[in-house]
XYZ file of C-alpha atoms in Angstrom:
739
model
C 2.090 -54.895 -97.931
C 0.755 -57.597 -100.238
C -2.966 -58.276 -100.255
C -4.434 -61.601 -99.243
C -5.220 -62.208 -102.912
C -1.582 -61.721 -103.919
C -0.419 -64.014 -101.114
C -2.983 -66.655 -102.059
C -1.868 -66.625 -105.700
C 1.782 -66.709 -104.721
C 1.470 -69.447 -102.119
C -1.516 -71.582 -103.093
C 0.538 -73.873 -105.312
C 3.067 -74.445 -102.545
C 0.359 -74.930 -99.953
C -1.633 -77.157 -102.287
C 1.415 -79.334 -102.803
C 2.120 -79.715 -99.106
C -1.513 -80.226 -98.121
C -2.168 -82.604 -100.948
C -5.275 -80.912 -102.278
C -6.801 -82.562 -105.318
C -10.042 -80.856 -106.193
C -10.512 -79.935 -102.501
C -9.967 -83.512 -101.283
C -7.319 -84.735 -98.891
C -5.043 -87.666 -99.495
C -4.007 -89.930 -96.654
C -2.225 -87.702 -94.123
C 0.483 -90.114 -92.932
C 1.279 -91.098 -96.528
C 1.557 -87.486 -97.601
C 3.636 -86.598 -94.551
C 6.092 -89.341 -95.493
C 6.119 -88.205 -99.143
C 6.917 -84.634 -98.094
C 9.805 -85.909 -95.991
C 11.075 -87.950 -98.928
C 10.885 -85.029 -101.341
C 12.799 -82.834 -98.868
C 15.584 -85.403 -99.055
C 15.382 -86.285 -95.374
C 14.739 -90.001 -95.728
C 14.418 -92.871 -98.178
C 11.148 -94.420 -99.243
C 11.646 -97.531 -97.178
C 12.351 -95.475 -94.084
C 9.144 -93.442 -94.662
C 7.108 -96.639 -94.780
C 8.814 -97.808 -91.603
C 7.974 -94.530 -89.838
C 4.358 -94.815 -90.910
C 4.134 -98.420 -89.732
C 5.726 -97.565 -86.373
C 3.125 -94.835 -85.827
C 0.301 -97.220 -86.722
C 1.538 -99.815 -84.204
C 1.867 -97.182 -81.471
C -1.723 -96.043 -81.990
C -2.839 -99.671 -81.775
C -0.999 -100.040 -78.474
C -2.459 -96.802 -77.111
C -5.951 -97.946 -78.074
C -6.055 -100.097 -74.946
C -5.039 -97.063 -72.863
C -7.801 -94.903 -74.378
C -10.404 -97.622 -73.855
C -9.477 -98.088 -70.182
C -9.467 -94.354 -69.458
C -12.837 -93.843 -71.142
C -14.313 -96.773 -69.203
C -13.134 -95.163 -65.952
C -14.768 -91.826 -66.732
C -17.965 -93.519 -67.823
C -18.217 -95.453 -64.564
C -17.216 -92.659 -62.174
C -18.527 -89.392 -63.605
C -21.392 -87.810 -61.650
C -23.631 -87.327 -64.691
C -23.170 -90.996 -65.735
C -24.134 -90.213 -69.327
C -24.866 -93.026 -71.740
C -22.309 -93.506 -74.495
C -24.862 -92.614 -77.147
C -24.850 -90.948 -80.558
C -25.435 -87.500 -79.098
C -22.350 -87.764 -76.887
C -20.377 -89.150 -79.826
C -21.140 -86.103 -81.973
C -20.344 -83.742 -79.090
C -17.026 -85.528 -78.527
C -16.041 -85.171 -82.171
C -16.925 -81.472 -82.164
C -14.965 -80.783 -78.970
C -11.986 -82.767 -80.257
C -11.876 -80.664 -83.420
C -12.237 -77.508 -81.319
C -9.381 -78.629 -79.078
C -7.084 -79.242 -82.045
C -8.104 -76.084 -83.894
C -9.588 -73.661 -81.327
C -9.096 -70.569 -83.492
C -10.506 -72.229 -86.637
C -7.393 -71.663 -88.715
C -7.061 -75.182 -90.097
C -10.255 -77.129 -90.751
C -13.035 -75.888 -93.038
C -16.768 -76.498 -92.734
C -16.712 -79.092 -95.590
C -13.944 -80.984 -93.792
C -15.803 -80.867 -90.476
C -18.917 -82.110 -92.254
C -16.837 -84.898 -93.797
C -15.568 -85.893 -90.349
C -19.126 -85.926 -89.001
C -20.366 -88.079 -91.868
C -17.457 -90.526 -91.717
C -16.888 -90.783 -87.966
C -19.464 -88.817 -85.958
C -22.008 -91.489 -85.081
C -19.459 -94.182 -84.347
C -16.623 -91.965 -83.058
C -17.363 -92.740 -79.413
C -17.997 -96.436 -80.008
C -14.770 -96.869 -81.968
C -12.500 -94.941 -79.593
C -13.975 -96.478 -76.436
C -13.246 -99.873 -78.009
C -9.621 -98.883 -78.613
C -9.943 -98.180 -82.352
C -8.147 -94.849 -82.848
C -7.936 -94.661 -86.645
C -10.084 -91.527 -86.705
C -7.938 -89.827 -84.048
C -4.817 -90.729 -86.013
C -6.181 -89.354 -89.270
C -7.693 -86.131 -87.890
C -4.640 -85.250 -85.816
C -2.437 -86.202 -88.775
C -4.240 -83.754 -91.022
C -3.857 -81.054 -88.408
C -0.106 -81.660 -88.089
C 0.338 -81.763 -91.841
C -1.503 -78.490 -92.301
C 0.820 -76.739 -89.868
C 3.851 -78.260 -91.515
C 2.693 -76.707 -94.790
C 1.655 -73.492 -93.087
C 5.101 -73.194 -91.575
C 6.599 -73.208 -95.065
C 4.159 -70.515 -96.182
C 4.620 -68.301 -93.130
C 8.395 -68.448 -93.470
C 8.020 -66.738 -96.823
C 5.098 -64.481 -95.991
C 5.742 -62.984 -92.533
C 8.993 -61.176 -93.511
C 7.018 -59.271 -96.181
C 4.411 -57.877 -93.760
C 3.821 -54.151 -93.374
C 1.440 -52.203 -91.142
C -2.128 -52.959 -92.186
C -4.489 -50.328 -93.661
C -6.578 -48.418 -91.104
C -9.898 -49.735 -92.461
C -8.984 -53.401 -91.982
C -10.626 -55.258 -89.103
C -10.224 -58.789 -87.777
C -12.176 -61.238 -85.651
C -11.307 -60.543 -82.028
C -11.925 -64.013 -80.586
C -11.771 -66.742 -83.201
C -12.888 -69.424 -80.738
C -16.428 -68.053 -81.021
C -16.585 -68.148 -84.819
C -18.019 -70.844 -87.067
C -15.785 -73.057 -89.170
C -14.457 -71.332 -92.348
C -16.735 -71.939 -95.327
C -13.916 -72.709 -97.769
C -10.183 -72.436 -98.395
C -10.425 -68.746 -99.302
C -11.967 -68.099 -95.884
C -9.059 -69.915 -94.244
C -6.549 -67.656 -95.980
C -8.570 -64.606 -94.983
C -8.558 -65.811 -91.372
C -4.787 -66.194 -91.441
C -4.371 -62.741 -92.934
C -6.516 -61.229 -90.175
C -4.744 -63.255 -87.483
C -1.319 -62.039 -88.513
C -2.605 -58.476 -88.779
C -3.918 -58.659 -85.218
C -0.605 -60.073 -83.968
C 1.393 -57.411 -85.791
C -0.598 -54.456 -84.440
C -0.387 -55.939 -80.929
C 3.398 -55.924 -81.103
C 3.484 -52.478 -82.662
C 1.260 -51.200 -79.850
C 3.800 -52.635 -77.417
C 6.405 -50.254 -78.834
C 8.174 -52.529 -81.334
C 9.539 -51.205 -84.594
C 8.093 -52.902 -87.659
C 11.224 -54.931 -88.375
C 11.461 -56.137 -84.765
C 7.764 -57.031 -84.668
C 8.026 -59.031 -87.888
C 11.139 -60.846 -86.649
C 9.430 -61.725 -83.358
C 6.353 -63.062 -85.180
C 8.533 -65.154 -87.460
C 10.325 -66.694 -84.473
C 7.101 -67.342 -82.568
C 5.361 -69.064 -85.484
C 8.378 -71.208 -86.285
C 8.406 -72.389 -82.667
C 4.651 -72.967 -82.636
C 4.727 -75.033 -85.816
C 7.735 -76.957 -84.517
C 5.891 -77.813 -81.291
C 2.885 -79.149 -83.209
C 5.093 -81.212 -85.487
C 6.917 -82.652 -82.461
C 3.743 -84.166 -80.980
C 4.142 -87.889 -80.323
C 1.335 -90.446 -80.704
C 0.958 -90.361 -76.912
C 0.575 -86.563 -77.037
C -2.097 -86.897 -79.702
C -4.025 -89.572 -77.792
C -3.780 -87.486 -74.599
C -5.317 -84.554 -76.462
C -8.187 -86.772 -77.540
C -8.743 -88.008 -73.971
C -8.796 -84.403 -72.764
C -11.557 -83.725 -75.305
C -13.438 -86.810 -74.120
C -13.340 -85.675 -70.486
C -14.557 -82.190 -71.454
C -17.445 -83.789 -73.389
C -18.732 -85.064 -70.036
C -18.487 -81.646 -68.365
C -16.272 -78.585 -68.404
C -14.319 -79.410 -65.223
C -13.422 -83.036 -65.945
C -9.996 -83.485 -67.477
C -7.538 -86.171 -68.452
C -4.166 -85.484 -66.825
C -0.844 -86.497 -68.337
C 1.925 -87.908 -66.166
C 3.470 -84.422 -65.862
C 0.148 -82.980 -64.748
C -0.266 -85.736 -62.186
C 3.142 -84.892 -60.733
C 2.010 -81.268 -60.543
C -1.133 -82.297 -58.640
C 0.971 -84.350 -56.234
C 3.371 -81.456 -55.634
C 0.403 -79.190 -54.847
C -0.754 -81.687 -52.242
C 2.757 -81.629 -50.733
C 2.519 -77.810 -50.672
C 5.949 -77.264 -52.199
C 6.268 -76.222 -55.820
C 7.953 -73.512 -57.829
C 5.737 -71.362 -59.993
C 3.621 -68.236 -60.296
C 0.522 -69.443 -58.482
C -2.025 -70.213 -61.185
C -3.839 -73.357 -62.309
C -4.659 -73.878 -65.978
C -6.504 -76.242 -68.269
C -6.722 -76.658 -72.020
C -10.162 -76.939 -73.532
C -11.859 -76.044 -76.789
C -11.623 -72.369 -75.840
C -7.828 -72.395 -75.477
C -5.663 -72.259 -72.345
C -7.868 -71.061 -69.485
C -6.926 -69.972 -65.954
C -8.904 -72.141 -63.526
C -7.421 -70.863 -60.266
C -5.209 -68.138 -58.799
C -3.402 -69.095 -55.597
C -3.865 -66.563 -52.816
C -0.584 -64.878 -51.978
C 1.235 -66.229 -55.031
C 3.017 -64.025 -57.586
C -0.018 -63.850 -59.896
C -2.375 -62.954 -57.046
C -0.062 -60.239 -55.756
C 0.415 -58.775 -59.239
C -3.348 -58.591 -59.462
C -4.226 -58.684 -63.146
C -4.810 -62.418 -63.717
C -8.253 -63.779 -62.826
C -10.125 -67.056 -63.120
C -11.423 -67.702 -66.663
C -8.792 -65.466 -68.294
C -7.111 -66.964 -71.370
C -3.333 -67.301 -71.687
C -2.312 -66.532 -75.255
C 1.479 -66.782 -75.034
C 4.365 -67.427 -72.634
C 7.790 -65.750 -72.672
C 10.921 -66.507 -70.654
C 12.722 -63.742 -68.767
C 11.802 -60.085 -68.496
C 11.991 -59.636 -72.253
C 12.406 -61.681 -75.396
C 10.333 -63.854 -77.695
C 6.964 -65.459 -77.083
C 5.588 -68.969 -77.458
C 1.991 -68.954 -78.663
C 0.164 -71.616 -76.638
C -3.026 -72.106 -78.638
C -3.292 -75.790 -79.517
C -0.693 -76.904 -76.955
C -1.631 -79.352 -74.214
C -1.895 -77.835 -70.747
C 1.010 -79.972 -69.508
C 3.277 -78.365 -72.101
C 2.006 -74.893 -71.224
C 2.586 -75.620 -67.530
C 6.155 -76.647 -68.324
C 6.686 -73.300 -70.063
C 5.324 -71.410 -67.056
C 7.253 -73.355 -64.426
C 10.952 -72.833 -63.916
C 13.693 -72.208 -61.382
C 12.955 -70.189 -58.267
C 13.815 -66.511 -58.710
C 13.556 -66.501 -62.507
C 10.982 -64.502 -64.466
C 8.245 -65.536 -66.852
C 5.963 -63.375 -69.014
C 2.331 -64.209 -69.723
C 0.171 -62.604 -72.387
C -3.308 -62.723 -70.853
C -6.735 -61.913 -72.293
C -9.293 -61.151 -69.600
C -12.514 -63.151 -69.632
C -15.208 -61.203 -71.424
C -12.709 -59.184 -73.497
C -13.248 -59.497 -77.209
C -10.056 -57.942 -78.549
C -6.791 -59.855 -78.370
C -5.051 -56.503 -78.775
C -6.403 -55.742 -75.285
C -4.357 -58.606 -73.870
C -2.074 -57.589 -71.027
C 1.534 -58.667 -70.636
C 2.264 -59.742 -67.074
C 5.811 -60.283 -65.768
C 5.992 -62.650 -62.789
C 8.844 -63.897 -60.627
C 8.733 -67.616 -59.916
C 8.703 -68.432 -56.219
C 8.215 -71.379 -53.929
C 4.488 -71.619 -53.340
C 2.746 -72.627 -50.144
C -1.027 -72.714 -49.981
C -1.173 -70.676 -46.773
C 0.212 -67.596 -48.494
C -2.372 -64.892 -48.673
C -3.581 -65.550 -45.135
C -6.752 -63.946 -43.896
C -6.178 -60.373 -42.763
C -8.284 -57.895 -40.876
C -8.623 -54.190 -40.166
C -10.716 -52.100 -37.837
C -12.058 -48.983 -39.562
C -13.341 -45.779 -38.007
C -16.407 -44.661 -39.976
C -18.183 -41.311 -39.734
C -21.847 -42.208 -40.212
C -24.308 -39.753 -41.841
C -26.358 -39.899 -38.614
C -23.488 -38.142 -36.839
C -22.114 -41.143 -34.996
C -18.613 -42.535 -35.309
C -18.568 -46.318 -35.579
C -15.905 -49.003 -35.673
C -16.282 -51.669 -38.340
C -14.249 -54.824 -38.792
C -13.045 -55.914 -42.218
C -11.930 -59.503 -42.880
C -10.563 -60.407 -46.308
C -10.280 -64.068 -47.225
C -8.975 -64.882 -50.694
C -8.945 -68.687 -50.323
C -9.761 -71.471 -47.874
C -6.230 -72.556 -47.087
C -4.676 -75.097 -44.751
C -1.929 -77.685 -44.684
C -2.297 -81.384 -45.499
C -3.205 -82.673 -42.022
C -6.514 -84.510 -42.327
C -7.736 -83.322 -38.908
C -8.183 -79.543 -38.770
C -7.225 -79.350 -35.090
C -3.802 -80.766 -36.004
C -3.129 -78.282 -38.814
C -0.355 -75.749 -38.333
C -1.985 -73.547 -40.984
C -5.740 -73.098 -40.916
C -7.799 -70.237 -42.339
C -10.736 -71.009 -40.037
C -8.466 -70.626 -37.006
C -7.095 -67.365 -38.432
C -10.602 -65.986 -39.040
C -11.609 -66.943 -35.490
C -8.602 -64.999 -34.159
C -9.632 -61.960 -36.182
C -13.243 -62.142 -35.015
C -12.216 -62.309 -31.347
C -9.847 -59.370 -31.808
C -12.555 -57.306 -33.481
C -15.088 -58.095 -30.757
C -12.475 -56.938 -28.248
C -12.172 -53.676 -30.177
C -15.902 -53.077 -29.854
C -16.823 -53.129 -33.545
C -20.429 -52.367 -34.477
C -20.410 -54.682 -37.485
C -18.158 -56.780 -39.715
C -17.592 -57.150 -43.454
C -16.462 -60.562 -44.724
C -14.851 -60.014 -48.127
C -15.007 -63.157 -50.301
C -14.467 -61.379 -53.624
C -12.065 -63.269 -55.836
C -12.119 -66.260 -53.481
C -11.969 -69.231 -55.842
C -12.432 -71.877 -53.144
C -9.953 -74.235 -51.529
C -10.379 -76.693 -48.667
C -14.057 -77.433 -48.135
C -13.666 -78.424 -44.481
C -12.108 -75.016 -43.721
C -15.081 -73.287 -45.338
C -17.441 -75.384 -43.214
C -15.610 -74.373 -40.032
C -15.825 -70.687 -40.945
C -19.530 -71.226 -41.415
C -19.620 -72.488 -37.827
C -18.012 -69.244 -36.576
C -21.105 -67.360 -37.767
C -23.818 -70.056 -37.755
C -22.884 -72.400 -34.945
C -23.757 -76.060 -35.406
C -25.885 -75.624 -38.530
C -25.704 -77.226 -41.957
C -23.593 -75.229 -44.400
C -24.123 -77.269 -47.554
C -25.380 -80.577 -48.934
C -23.356 -82.824 -51.248
C -24.636 -85.584 -53.506
C -22.290 -88.092 -55.141
C -22.861 -90.631 -57.888
C -25.466 -93.184 -56.777
C -25.367 -91.689 -53.254
C -28.005 -90.072 -51.078
C -27.543 -86.353 -50.293
C -25.321 -85.731 -47.258
C -25.533 -82.689 -44.976
C -22.198 -81.013 -44.172
C -21.384 -78.618 -41.353
C -18.570 -77.701 -38.939
C -16.818 -80.394 -36.934
C -14.671 -78.164 -34.701
C -16.267 -74.718 -34.376
C -19.863 -75.618 -33.538
C -20.498 -72.517 -31.434
C -20.980 -69.120 -33.038
C -18.177 -66.655 -32.239
C -19.789 -63.549 -33.729
C -23.521 -62.855 -33.969
C -23.649 -59.160 -34.825
C -24.352 -57.285 -38.090
C -22.615 -58.898 -41.043
C -22.165 -57.917 -44.692
C -20.637 -60.457 -47.090
C -18.981 -59.117 -50.264
C -18.913 -61.410 -53.318
C -18.362 -61.060 -57.060
C -18.352 -63.172 -60.228
C -14.919 -64.532 -59.219
C -16.234 -65.914 -55.911
C -16.377 -69.613 -56.724
C -16.887 -73.089 -55.325
C -16.523 -73.222 -51.521
C -16.908 -69.442 -51.176
C -20.287 -69.717 -52.922
C -21.356 -72.428 -50.499
C -20.389 -70.319 -47.470
C -22.033 -67.165 -48.856
C -25.175 -69.110 -49.761
C -25.408 -70.607 -46.273
C -25.048 -67.210 -44.598
C -27.817 -65.907 -46.856
C -30.143 -68.911 -46.473
C -29.838 -68.917 -42.684
C -30.613 -65.145 -42.688
C -27.266 -64.513 -41.029
C -25.697 -61.883 -43.280
C -26.516 -59.454 -46.083
C -24.839 -60.411 -49.381
C -23.518 -57.552 -51.531
C -21.929 -57.794 -54.965
C -22.534 -58.139 -58.699
C -25.360 -60.026 -60.383
C -24.201 -63.439 -59.146
C -21.199 -65.467 -58.052
C -19.219 -67.742 -60.403
C -21.585 -70.711 -60.490
C -19.311 -73.709 -59.831
C -21.346 -76.206 -57.866
C -19.478 -79.429 -58.616
C -16.760 -81.393 -56.848
C -13.848 -83.128 -58.595
C -11.657 -86.016 -57.505
C -8.091 -86.586 -58.697
C -7.400 -90.251 -59.481
C -4.167 -91.877 -60.611
C -5.177 -94.181 -63.463
C -2.191 -96.493 -63.142
C -4.373 -99.136 -61.501
C -6.920 -99.022 -64.315
C -4.638 -100.011 -67.209
C -2.414 -102.957 -68.004
C 1.076 -103.109 -66.540
C 2.796 -102.245 -69.833
C 0.746 -99.023 -70.146
C 1.312 -97.661 -66.628
C 4.263 -95.527 -67.694
C 2.116 -93.908 -70.392
C -1.143 -93.275 -68.578
C -1.736 -90.238 -66.388
C -4.693 -89.459 -64.170
C -8.225 -88.168 -64.131
C -9.823 -85.063 -62.732
C -13.372 -86.379 -62.677
C -16.537 -84.602 -61.552
C -17.843 -86.869 -58.809
C -20.625 -84.877 -57.164
C -22.685 -81.718 -56.851
C -23.192 -79.240 -54.036
C -26.574 -77.899 -52.970
C -27.609 -75.064 -50.696
C -29.596 -75.817 -47.556
C -32.707 -74.772 -49.514
C -32.096 -77.648 -51.960
C -31.029 -75.419 -54.850
C -27.672 -75.963 -56.561
C -25.107 -73.197 -57.052
C -24.155 -74.789 -60.389
C -24.422 -72.206 -63.207
C -26.751 -69.909 -61.227
C -24.299 -69.171 -58.433
C -25.572 -67.081 -55.506
C -27.468 -63.849 -56.157
C -26.670 -61.093 -53.628
C -29.344 -59.271 -51.640
C -27.923 -55.938 -52.811
C -26.747 -55.976 -56.439
C -24.100 -53.459 -57.567
C -22.784 -52.713 -61.072
C -19.692 -54.778 -61.897
C -17.494 -55.096 -64.969
C -17.214 -58.817 -64.214
C -20.873 -59.305 -65.144
C -20.379 -59.676 -68.885
C -20.926 -62.536 -71.316
C -18.202 -65.160 -71.198
C -17.501 -64.811 -67.471
C -18.254 -67.462 -64.888
C -19.350 -71.061 -65.279
C -21.873 -70.187 -67.992
C -18.999 -68.985 -70.172
C -17.439 -72.445 -70.288
C -17.890 -74.825 -73.211
C -19.816 -77.680 -71.630
C -20.946 -77.005 -68.042
C -23.349 -79.244 -66.185
C -26.844 -77.836 -65.781
C -28.569 -76.490 -62.699
C -30.969 -78.655 -60.712
C -32.348 -79.040 -57.206
C -33.055 -81.672 -54.579
C -35.725 -81.802 -51.853
C -34.890 -79.567 -48.898
C -33.232 -81.601 -46.148
C -32.529 -78.810 -43.662
C -34.932 -76.946 -41.425
C -34.156 -73.233 -41.717
C -34.051 -71.765 -38.224
C -34.634 -68.149 -37.308
C -31.977 -65.735 -38.429
C -29.773 -63.940 -35.933
C -30.312 -60.340 -37.059
C -33.054 -57.951 -36.048
C -35.916 -57.557 -38.527
C -34.240 -55.726 -41.365
C -35.908 -55.620 -44.739
C -33.308 -56.549 -47.393
C -35.374 -54.620 -49.920
C -34.889 -51.481 -47.844
C -31.121 -51.932 -47.740
C -31.125 -52.472 -51.498
C -33.258 -49.367 -52.011
C -30.947 -47.180 -49.906
C -27.931 -48.481 -51.810
C -29.601 -47.993 -55.186
C -30.321 -44.347 -54.356
C -26.601 -43.793 -53.754
C -25.491 -45.809 -56.787
C -27.593 -43.876 -59.311
C -26.041 -40.639 -58.025
C -22.499 -42.014 -58.061
C -20.115 -40.998 -60.852
C -17.955 -43.968 -59.887
C -20.716 -46.523 -60.415
C -21.809 -44.774 -63.599
C -18.303 -45.319 -64.977
C -18.293 -48.962 -63.839
C -21.604 -49.532 -65.607
C -20.384 -47.740 -68.735
C -17.254 -49.880 -68.816
C -19.362 -53.018 -68.399
C -21.500 -51.928 -71.360
C -18.383 -51.319 -73.470
C -17.042 -54.773 -72.638
C -20.380 -56.388 -73.447
C -20.614 -54.508 -76.755
C -17.074 -55.489 -77.752
C -17.757 -59.116 -76.826
C -20.866 -59.235 -79.000
C -19.350 -57.392 -81.980
C -16.213 -59.560 -81.812
C -14.283 -57.351 -84.258
C -11.131 -55.289 -83.804
C -9.188 -52.827 -85.892
C -5.728 -53.903 -87.009
C -4.755 -50.419 -88.187
C -1.951 -49.002 -86.036
C -3.176 -45.386 -85.846
C -6.739 -46.475 -85.100
C -5.515 -48.707 -82.291
C -3.393 -45.875 -80.864
C -6.458 -43.603 -80.691
C -8.450 -46.318 -78.908
C -5.595 -46.911 -76.463
C -5.306 -43.200 -75.610
C -9.027 -43.089 -74.837
C -8.669 -46.158 -72.637
C -5.727 -44.663 -70.726
C -7.646 -41.436 -70.155
C -10.484 -43.392 -68.588
C -8.054 -45.301 -66.379
C -6.433 -42.057 -65.189
C -9.825 -40.738 -64.180
C -10.191 -43.674 -61.790
C -7.309 -42.428 -59.654
C -9.363 -39.570 -58.229
C -11.597 -42.136 -56.522
C -8.774 -43.940 -54.735
C -9.043 -41.938 -51.532
C -9.379 -42.875 -47.893
C -12.745 -41.843 -46.433
C -11.934 -43.392 -43.063
C -10.331 -42.065 -39.957
C -8.050 -44.389 -38.039
C -7.344 -47.796 -39.596
C -5.892 -50.500 -37.364
C -4.337 -53.679 -38.728
C -5.252 -56.879 -36.906
C -2.733 -59.732 -36.868
C -3.809 -63.352 -37.129
C -0.872 -64.224 -34.923
C -2.490 -62.699 -31.859
C -5.699 -61.101 -30.723
C -4.073 -57.684 -30.416
C -4.151 -54.744 -32.816
C -0.621 -54.425 -34.178
C -0.542 -50.801 -35.253
C -2.798 -47.903 -36.094
C -2.780 -44.955 -38.430
C -3.582 -43.919 -41.962
C -3.504 -46.709 -44.549
C -3.070 -45.104 -47.971
C -3.893 -48.346 -49.754
C -6.993 -48.740 -47.551
C -7.084 -52.522 -47.808
C -4.419 -54.964 -48.773
C -5.823 -57.008 -51.621
C -7.866 -54.272 -53.285
C -6.114 -54.157 -56.617
C -8.185 -51.584 -58.436
C -10.542 -48.669 -58.119
C -13.597 -50.783 -58.881
C -12.901 -53.081 -55.931
C -12.389 -50.025 -53.755
C -15.650 -48.363 -54.854
C -17.662 -51.551 -54.312
C -15.995 -52.138 -50.945
C -16.828 -48.612 -49.823
C -20.493 -49.131 -50.739
C -20.377 -52.351 -48.711
C -19.326 -50.296 -45.666
C -22.219 -47.891 -46.274
C -24.655 -50.808 -46.451
C -23.235 -52.157 -43.184
C -23.749 -48.701 -41.670
C -27.388 -48.736 -42.851
C -27.792 -52.162 -41.264
C -26.308 -51.062 -37.930
C -28.272 -47.796 -37.856
C -31.561 -49.653 -38.322
C -31.245 -51.755 -35.179
C -31.104 -50.917 -31.471
C -27.809 -50.816 -29.645
C -26.632 -54.245 -28.504
C -23.502 -56.288 -28.121
C -22.157 -58.540 -30.841
C -23.674 -61.697 -29.414
C -26.349 -63.746 -31.162
C -29.672 -62.046 -31.907
C -33.097 -63.569 -32.370
C -35.122 -62.005 -35.173
C -35.269 -63.027 -38.768
C -34.107 -61.008 -41.767
C -36.961 -60.511 -44.225
C -35.854 -61.269 -47.761
C -37.193 -60.870 -51.235
C -36.824 -64.294 -52.861
């Protein structure tokens, strides 16, 4: 293959012509774009001027839209930040990151030029409706990709497998801006090398891989060039919302329709929510029971790199595309298939991305209903005990405002399971909230009531509002008061963190999991912005997902960023840099408010949480399974920090064989240590079958989940063994905790 130096010499004149370099300086982007069109024979000079003037007028018109949207966010966002110079510079940086997340276009001198020319007044100008800077910056970006498309069309067909000693940056979103033009070309060379080896590792012949890359890049460049002024302004408004915090977002009209269809509980898709930010296209939610949840490999905070239609075929790279366009690619007719190339959060190497094939289905938010099992456990003390297991992957329910009128309600389902388990004579219960990304807050509050009775579950504070205590409205009497273990992990987010935190703070259950939960302690409102703009702009404006408040535990501490720390901490591969709220670009900070709730006595006998942790730790350090989990976590952390990958085919094949060998070794741990396992139906209070369950638990998608779940049962057994025999009614003594 040709070296980067040979390509640079062969293409620099062409690229320089299209980009308009003159001693490293740019000429006016719209002018140059028109000149390129003229020289390609596509239009006459007068028509080019007319196109440029039409674009200028459209940006002037959209200035009023941008100003109105920014005023809305400024008045309604929880943080209520001043529109100052610091926010202006952050906005400019995030806008550049949104346009060029992989740093393949702009150089450090250009970014510095943008800061000097626009940085301090960027916010003032745009909030006043003056979008000249947005027009110029986005114009340069589009023009670069027009030129790059010409270069790639000539370069990609000449590619060959890269030398074994060549490496590339694994995640370009975490790199600094290229120092100069030579660094840009080097970045492109590495990027294409990484893409080529990824396809070759997927089994493609060289010629097929090159052809697929050529098609994908042509489509990607075409999509960027097809952006309208409204698309470009929407991208800017998305950057503005993310400058306020990582969960606020400007929604296009298509995205607003998607939000409305979710509220109506009828949509066709694969069951994931996404957003576009400076880090690329990120998964923000996985619907319980949807195709993605059932397939099992897509998690919150994963990045989507590309989308393909059908079981096989070409890919559309989605970096730089607005989330509404990516959502359109993912959606489709019921029964059809879509492919997603997904990079797990915390993974450094794009060659480790997984390709997931999903069948589009009609989605209802009560799929993935709570399920339960009664397990027969042979305790080390010689006794045989029955334990209940309840898995809840989301807080679901239909759109009836009053819970009692809902036909679908997770709190009602969990109550049914608890009553059935009490009837079976269980000695203790595990509530599994791992991977629970949240859902309906009122349902989470009612589940809190099933274990806590009429106690406060959480406290919410809105903009300019006093803190408000929240608890159950329907289930104000505890249904189960016996031994309880709550399983959580880094993917337990939002409402599940509030429930877990309340059970811990009220000394009601023992929390078991990784280092902490996700750390999302904010609440967002969806607002249609049609009423906030002039009548002529209503067809253009979308909506806002605006952070309107924060949640606090009954102790006064927020779950934001810090999440909830379990009483018993287990090794987890999810506890790596880049995962959770702290891995987002611009999260709100952690704070606290004065305690508003009197913490009553806990309902368990005096059990020292330190003792439970000590007993578990003694098992963990002797466990080959947990040693492998910890080793894998260390490998992921090392790869994330090094942020380099090999693009040599043979080197990658060796690494892949080692990875597969480790995965095969996991299979020996997928065994059933239980006796009888009975499934409990949420449709009745009766056990609906008994026998051996080879999968152990529905919803456990991997050996790590199984190993951690099994240790949770052992901890529950320790808890039960340490207390005198009793029924499963409320108890009186307080759990002693190490704070």
